[in-house]
Amino acid sequence: MVRPPRWAGLSDRGQVRERNEDCWSADADLGLFIVSDGMGGRPAGEVASEVVVAALPTLVAHHFSAEPDLAAPDAPQRLRTVLTELSAEVREGSQDTPRLAGMGATAVAALVSASQATALIAHVGDSRAYLLRERSLHRLTRDHSLAQALIDAGAITDQQAAGHPARGQLTRHMGMAGEVSPDARRVALQPDDRLLLCSDGLTGMLDDAQIQAILNRSSDPQHACRALTEAANDAGGIDNITVLVIAPA
Ligand code: MN
């Protein structure tokens, strides 16, 4: 039996956007957590992130057993396959329904087992996963974005990326044509580790040092979610803000 981790999630419209196209869900029994940021305008963006979040548990159940061995060598690949199939569902939805043409979304998912002290993390797009360990924040995902490609090429710095025009332009997203190529990794968890899943409405407003400081000030996941969304709103809140904080052990 997977011991349910302590967790909290919160999504906020922000200060500028009329609608919230982000979506999240948590199933502590499955140890399954996801954040998705919809794109493609109204109503496509909202629908895309909802499709991602709603369809995920079924696909995970299809590819993993009820008590999955997250240490199995092929476990990250299985989660990659889940996101690939999920992307195909979003794409089919956008092709079947004219008003949903061009819809897409990001996805960052965590499959967590406290008893195995293991988490699988998979993502597509610029929603991120972070690990807070011994008060230090570590990025677990690398954005699939034009800004990240420019950073990798040495053209801009990490600091310049936040305000860069390329911000928000994704190189991979759920629902894209062709191979979506999700990234997935396994994380061996230590006592008192915390995981953060978030949309770019958080990371566009706060840098990693600010996020780390807030997480270190709020040990309770619910407090942390509130403090993170408040800080992103205080910094301008130009996008929808979604955060999911998990204290697995
Ligand atoms: Mn966003």
CSV table of C-alpha atoms and ligand atoms in Angstrom, one decimal:
chain,number,residue,atom,x,y,z
A,1,MET,CA,0.0,0.0,0.0
A,2,VAL,CA,1.3,3.4,-1.0
A,3,ARG,CA,1.2,5.7,2.0
A,4,PRO,CA,-0.6,8.9,1.1
A,5,PRO,CA,1.7,11.8,1.1
A,6,ARG,CA,0.9,15.2,2.6
A,7,TRP,CA,0.2,17.6,-0.2
A,8,ALA,CA,-1.7,20.8,-1.2
A,9,GLY,CA,-2.6,22.4,-4.5
A,10,LEU,CA,-3.8,25.9,-5.5
A,11,SER,CA,-4.5,27.6,-8.8
A,12,ASP,CA,-5.0,31.3,-9.1
A,13,ARG,CA,-6.2,33.4,-12.1
A,14,GLY,CA,-3.6,36.0,-11.5
A,15,GLN,CA,-4.0,39.8,-11.9
A,16,VAL,CA,-4.3,40.1,-15.7
A,17,ARG,CA,-5.9,37.1,-17.3
A,18,GLU,CA,-9.7,36.9,-17.5
A,19,ARG,CA,-9.8,33.1,-17.3
A,20,ASN,CA,-7.7,30.4,-15.7
A,21,GLU,CA,-6.5,27.9,-18.3
A,22,ASP,CA,-4.3,26.1,-15.8
A,23,CYS,CA,-5.5,22.8,-14.3
A,24,TRP,CA,-4.2,20.5,-11.6
A,25,SER,CA,-5.2,17.4,-9.8
A,26,ALA,CA,-3.9,15.2,-7.0
A,27,ASP,CA,-4.8,11.6,-6.1
A,28,ALA,CA,-2.9,10.7,-2.9
A,29,ASP,CA,-4.1,7.1,-3.1
A,30,LEU,CA,-2.4,6.6,-6.5
A,31,GLY,CA,0.4,9.0,-5.5
A,32,LEU,CA,-0.4,10.8,-8.8
A,33,PHE,CA,0.0,14.6,-9.1
A,34,ILE,CA,-0.2,16.8,-12.2
A,35,VAL,CA,-0.2,20.4,-13.3
A,36,SER,CA,-1.2,21.4,-16.8
A,37,ASP,CA,-1.2,24.9,-18.4
A,38,GLY,CA,-3.5,25.2,-21.4
A,39,MET,CA,-2.7,27.1,-24.6
A,40,GLY,CA,-4.6,28.0,-27.7
A,41,GLY,CA,-7.0,30.7,-26.4
A,42,ARG,CA,-10.5,30.3,-25.4
A,43,PRO,CA,-12.0,27.8,-25.1
A,44,ALA,CA,-9.3,25.5,-26.4
A,45,GLY,CA,-6.7,26.2,-23.6
A,46,GLU,CA,-9.1,25.5,-20.8
A,47,VAL,CA,-10.2,22.3,-22.5
A,48,ALA,CA,-6.7,21.1,-23.3
A,49,SER,CA,-5.5,21.3,-19.7
A,50,GLU,CA,-8.7,19.7,-18.5
A,51,VAL,CA,-8.2,16.8,-20.9
A,52,VAL,CA,-4.7,16.3,-19.8
A,53,VAL,CA,-5.6,16.3,-16.1
A,54,ALA,CA,-8.7,14.2,-16.5
A,55,ALA,CA,-7.2,11.5,-18.8
A,56,LEU,CA,-4.0,11.0,-16.9
A,57,PRO,CA,-5.2,8.6,-14.2
A,58,THR,CA,-6.7,6.1,-16.7
A,59,LEU,CA,-3.5,6.0,-18.7
A,60,VAL,CA,-1.4,5.6,-15.6
A,61,ALA,CA,-3.6,2.7,-14.5
A,62,HIS,CA,-3.2,1.2,-18.0
A,63,HIS,CA,0.6,1.3,-17.9
A,64,PHE,CA,1.3,0.7,-14.2
A,65,SER,CA,0.0,-1.9,-11.8
A,66,ALA,CA,-2.1,-0.9,-8.8
A,67,GLU,CA,1.1,-0.9,-6.6
A,68,PRO,CA,3.7,0.0,-9.2
A,69,ASP,CA,7.4,-0.7,-8.7
A,70,LEU,CA,8.8,2.7,-9.3
A,71,ALA,CA,12.3,1.3,-9.0
A,72,ALA,CA,11.8,-0.9,-12.1
A,73,PRO,CA,14.2,0.0,-14.9
A,74,ASP,CA,11.4,0.7,-17.3
A,75,ALA,CA,9.3,2.8,-14.9
A,76,PRO,CA,10.4,6.2,-16.3
A,77,GLN,CA,9.8,5.0,-19.9
A,78,ARG,CA,6.3,3.9,-18.9
A,79,LEU,CA,5.5,7.4,-17.6
A,80,ARG,CA,7.0,8.8,-20.9
A,81,THR,CA,4.6,6.6,-22.8
A,82,VAL,CA,1.7,7.8,-20.7
A,83,LEU,CA,2.4,11.4,-21.6
A,84,THR,CA,2.9,10.5,-25.3
A,85,GLU,CA,-0.5,8.8,-25.4
A,86,LEU,CA,-2.0,11.7,-23.5
A,87,SER,CA,-0.6,14.1,-26.1
A,88,ALA,CA,-2.2,12.1,-28.9
A,89,GLU,CA,-5.6,12.3,-27.1
A,90,VAL,CA,-5.3,16.1,-26.9
A,91,ARG,CA,-4.4,16.2,-30.6
A,92,GLU,CA,-7.3,14.0,-31.6
A,93,GLY,CA,-9.6,16.3,-29.6
A,94,SER,CA,-8.3,19.4,-31.4
A,95,GLN,CA,-8.8,17.7,-34.8
A,96,ASP,CA,-12.3,16.4,-34.1
A,97,THR,CA,-13.8,19.7,-32.8
A,98,PRO,CA,-13.4,22.9,-34.9
A,99,ARG,CA,-13.6,25.3,-31.9
A,100,LEU,CA,-10.8,23.4,-30.2
A,101,ALA,CA,-8.5,23.6,-33.2
A,102,GLY,CA,-4.9,24.2,-32.2
A,103,MET,CA,-5.4,23.5,-28.5
A,104,GLY,CA,-2.4,22.4,-26.5
A,105,ALA,CA,-1.1,22.2,-23.0
A,106,THR,CA,1.9,21.6,-20.9
A,107,ALA,CA,2.1,18.7,-18.4
A,108,VAL,CA,4.2,18.0,-15.4
A,109,ALA,CA,3.4,14.9,-13.6
A,110,ALA,CA,4.7,13.1,-10.5
A,111,LEU,CA,4.1,9.5,-9.5
A,112,VAL,CA,5.1,9.3,-5.9
A,113,SER,CA,5.6,6.3,-3.6
A,114,ALA,CA,6.4,7.1,0.0
A,115,SER,CA,7.0,3.5,0.9
A,116,GLN,CA,9.5,3.1,-2.0
A,117,ALA,CA,11.0,6.5,-1.2
A,118,THR,CA,10.8,7.2,-4.9
A,119,ALA,CA,9.2,9.6,-7.3
A,120,LEU,CA,8.9,9.6,-11.1
A,121,ILE,CA,8.7,13.0,-12.7
A,122,ALA,CA,7.7,13.5,-16.4
A,123,HIS,CA,7.0,16.7,-18.3
A,124,VAL,CA,6.3,18.4,-21.6
A,125,GLY,CA,6.5,22.1,-22.0
A,126,ASP,CA,7.5,24.8,-19.5
A,127,SER,CA,5.6,23.7,-16.4
A,128,ARG,CA,8.2,22.6,-13.9
A,129,ALA,CA,9.0,20.2,-11.1
A,130,TYR,CA,11.4,21.2,-8.2
A,131,LEU,CA,12.8,19.4,-5.3
A,132,LEU,CA,13.4,21.1,-2.0
A,133,ARG,CA,16.1,19.1,-0.1
A,134,GLU,CA,17.8,20.3,3.1
A,135,ARG,CA,16.5,23.8,2.4
A,136,SER,CA,18.0,23.9,-1.2
A,137,LEU,CA,15.8,24.1,-4.3
A,138,HIS,CA,16.7,21.9,-7.3
A,139,ARG,CA,15.1,22.1,-10.7
A,140,LEU,CA,14.0,18.6,-11.8
A,141,THR,CA,12.8,19.6,-15.3
A,142,ARG,CA,14.3,21.5,-18.1
A,143,ASP,CA,11.8,23.7,-20.0
A,144,HIS,CA,10.8,22.7,-23.5
A,145,SER,CA,10.8,26.4,-24.5
A,146,LEU,CA,12.5,28.7,-26.9
A,147,ALA,CA,13.9,30.7,-24.0
A,148,GLN,CA,15.5,27.5,-22.6
A,149,ALA,CA,17.0,26.8,-26.0
A,150,LEU,CA,18.5,30.3,-26.1
A,151,ILE,CA,19.9,29.7,-22.6
A,152,ASP,CA,21.4,26.4,-23.7
A,153,ALA,CA,22.9,28.1,-26.8
A,154,GLY,CA,24.5,30.7,-24.5
A,155,ALA,CA,22.5,33.5,-26.2
A,156,ILE,CA,20.7,34.7,-23.0
A,157,THR,CA,21.1,34.1,-19.3
A,158,ASP,CA,18.6,32.5,-17.0
A,159,GLN,CA,17.8,35.9,-15.5
A,160,GLN,CA,17.2,37.4,-18.9
A,161,ALA,CA,14.8,34.6,-19.9
A,162,ALA,CA,12.0,35.6,-17.5
A,163,GLY,CA,11.3,38.9,-19.3
A,164,HIS,CA,12.4,37.7,-22.8
A,165,PRO,CA,9.9,37.8,-25.7
A,166,ALA,CA,10.6,34.1,-26.3
A,167,ARG,CA,9.1,33.4,-22.9
A,168,GLY,CA,6.0,31.2,-23.3
A,169,GLN,CA,7.0,29.9,-26.7
A,170,LEU,CA,7.1,26.1,-26.3
A,171,THR,CA,9.3,23.7,-28.3
A,172,ARG,CA,7.2,20.8,-27.1
A,173,HIS,CA,3.6,20.6,-25.9
A,174,MET,CA,0.8,18.2,-25.4
A,175,GLY,CA,-1.3,18.0,-28.6
A,176,MET,CA,1.6,18.9,-30.9
A,177,ALA,CA,2.0,17.3,-34.3
A,178,GLY,CA,4.7,14.7,-34.5
A,179,GLU,CA,6.7,13.2,-31.6
A,180,VAL,CA,6.1,15.0,-28.3
A,181,SER,CA,9.2,13.3,-26.7
A,182,PRO,CA,8.4,13.8,-23.0
A,183,ASP,CA,11.2,13.8,-20.5
A,184,ALA,CA,11.0,11.5,-17.5
A,185,ARG,CA,13.3,10.8,-14.5
A,186,ARG,CA,13.4,9.0,-11.3
A,187,VAL,CA,14.1,10.7,-8.0
A,188,ALA,CA,15.2,8.8,-4.8
A,189,LEU,CA,13.4,10.6,-2.0
A,190,GLN,CA,14.9,11.5,1.4
A,191,PRO,CA,13.1,12.2,4.6
A,192,ASP,CA,11.7,15.8,4.6
A,193,ASP,CA,12.1,16.2,0.8
A,194,ARG,CA,9.4,18.3,-0.8
A,195,LEU,CA,8.3,18.4,-4.4
A,196,LEU,CA,6.8,21.4,-6.1
A,197,LEU,CA,4.9,21.2,-9.4
A,198,CYS,CA,4.0,24.6,-11.0
A,199,SER,CA,3.0,26.4,-14.1
A,200,ASP,CA,5.0,29.3,-15.6
A,201,GLY,CA,2.8,31.8,-13.9
A,202,LEU,CA,4.8,31.1,-10.8
A,203,THR,CA,8.3,30.9,-12.4
A,204,GLY,CA,7.8,33.9,-14.7
A,205,MET,CA,7.2,36.0,-11.6
A,206,LEU,CA,9.6,34.6,-9.0
A,207,ASP,CA,13.1,33.3,-9.5
A,208,ASP,CA,14.3,30.1,-7.9
A,209,ALA,CA,15.9,31.9,-4.9
A,210,GLN,CA,12.5,33.5,-4.1
A,211,ILE,CA,10.7,30.2,-4.5
A,212,GLN,CA,13.2,28.5,-2.2
A,213,ALA,CA,12.9,31.2,0.5
A,214,ILE,CA,9.1,30.9,0.5
A,215,LEU,CA,9.2,27.0,0.7
A,216,ASN,CA,11.7,27.2,3.6
A,217,ARG,CA,9.4,29.6,5.4
A,218,SER,CA,6.3,27.5,5.0
A,219,SER,CA,6.7,23.9,6.0
A,220,ASP,CA,2.9,23.2,5.7
A,221,PRO,CA,2.1,22.4,2.0
A,222,GLN,CA,-1.1,24.5,2.2
A,223,HIS,CA,0.7,27.5,3.6
A,224,ALA,CA,3.3,27.1,1.0
A,225,CYS,CA,0.8,27.1,-1.9
A,226,ARG,CA,-0.9,30.2,-0.5
A,227,ALA,CA,2.4,32.0,0.0
A,228,LEU,CA,3.7,31.1,-3.5
A,229,THR,CA,0.6,32.3,-5.3
A,230,GLU,CA,0.4,35.5,-3.2
A,231,ALA,CA,4.1,36.3,-4.0
A,232,ALA,CA,3.5,35.7,-7.7
A,233,ASN,CA,0.5,38.0,-7.6
A,234,ASP,CA,2.4,40.6,-5.7
A,235,ALA,CA,5.1,40.5,-8.4
A,236,GLY,CA,2.5,41.2,-11.1
A,237,GLY,CA,0.5,38.0,-11.6
A,238,ILE,CA,0.6,38.4,-15.4
A,239,ASP,CA,-0.4,34.7,-16.0
A,240,ASN,CA,-2.4,32.0,-14.3
A,241,ILE,CA,-0.5,30.6,-11.3
A,242,THR,CA,-0.7,27.0,-10.3
A,243,VAL,CA,1.3,25.2,-7.6
A,244,LEU,CA,1.2,21.8,-6.1
A,245,VAL,CA,3.4,21.0,-3.0
A,246,ILE,CA,4.0,17.5,-1.9
A,247,ALA,CA,5.7,16.3,1.3
A,248,PRO,CA,6.0,12.6,0.4
A,249,ALA,CA,7.7,11.1,3.4
B,1,MN,MN,1.1,29.9,-18.2
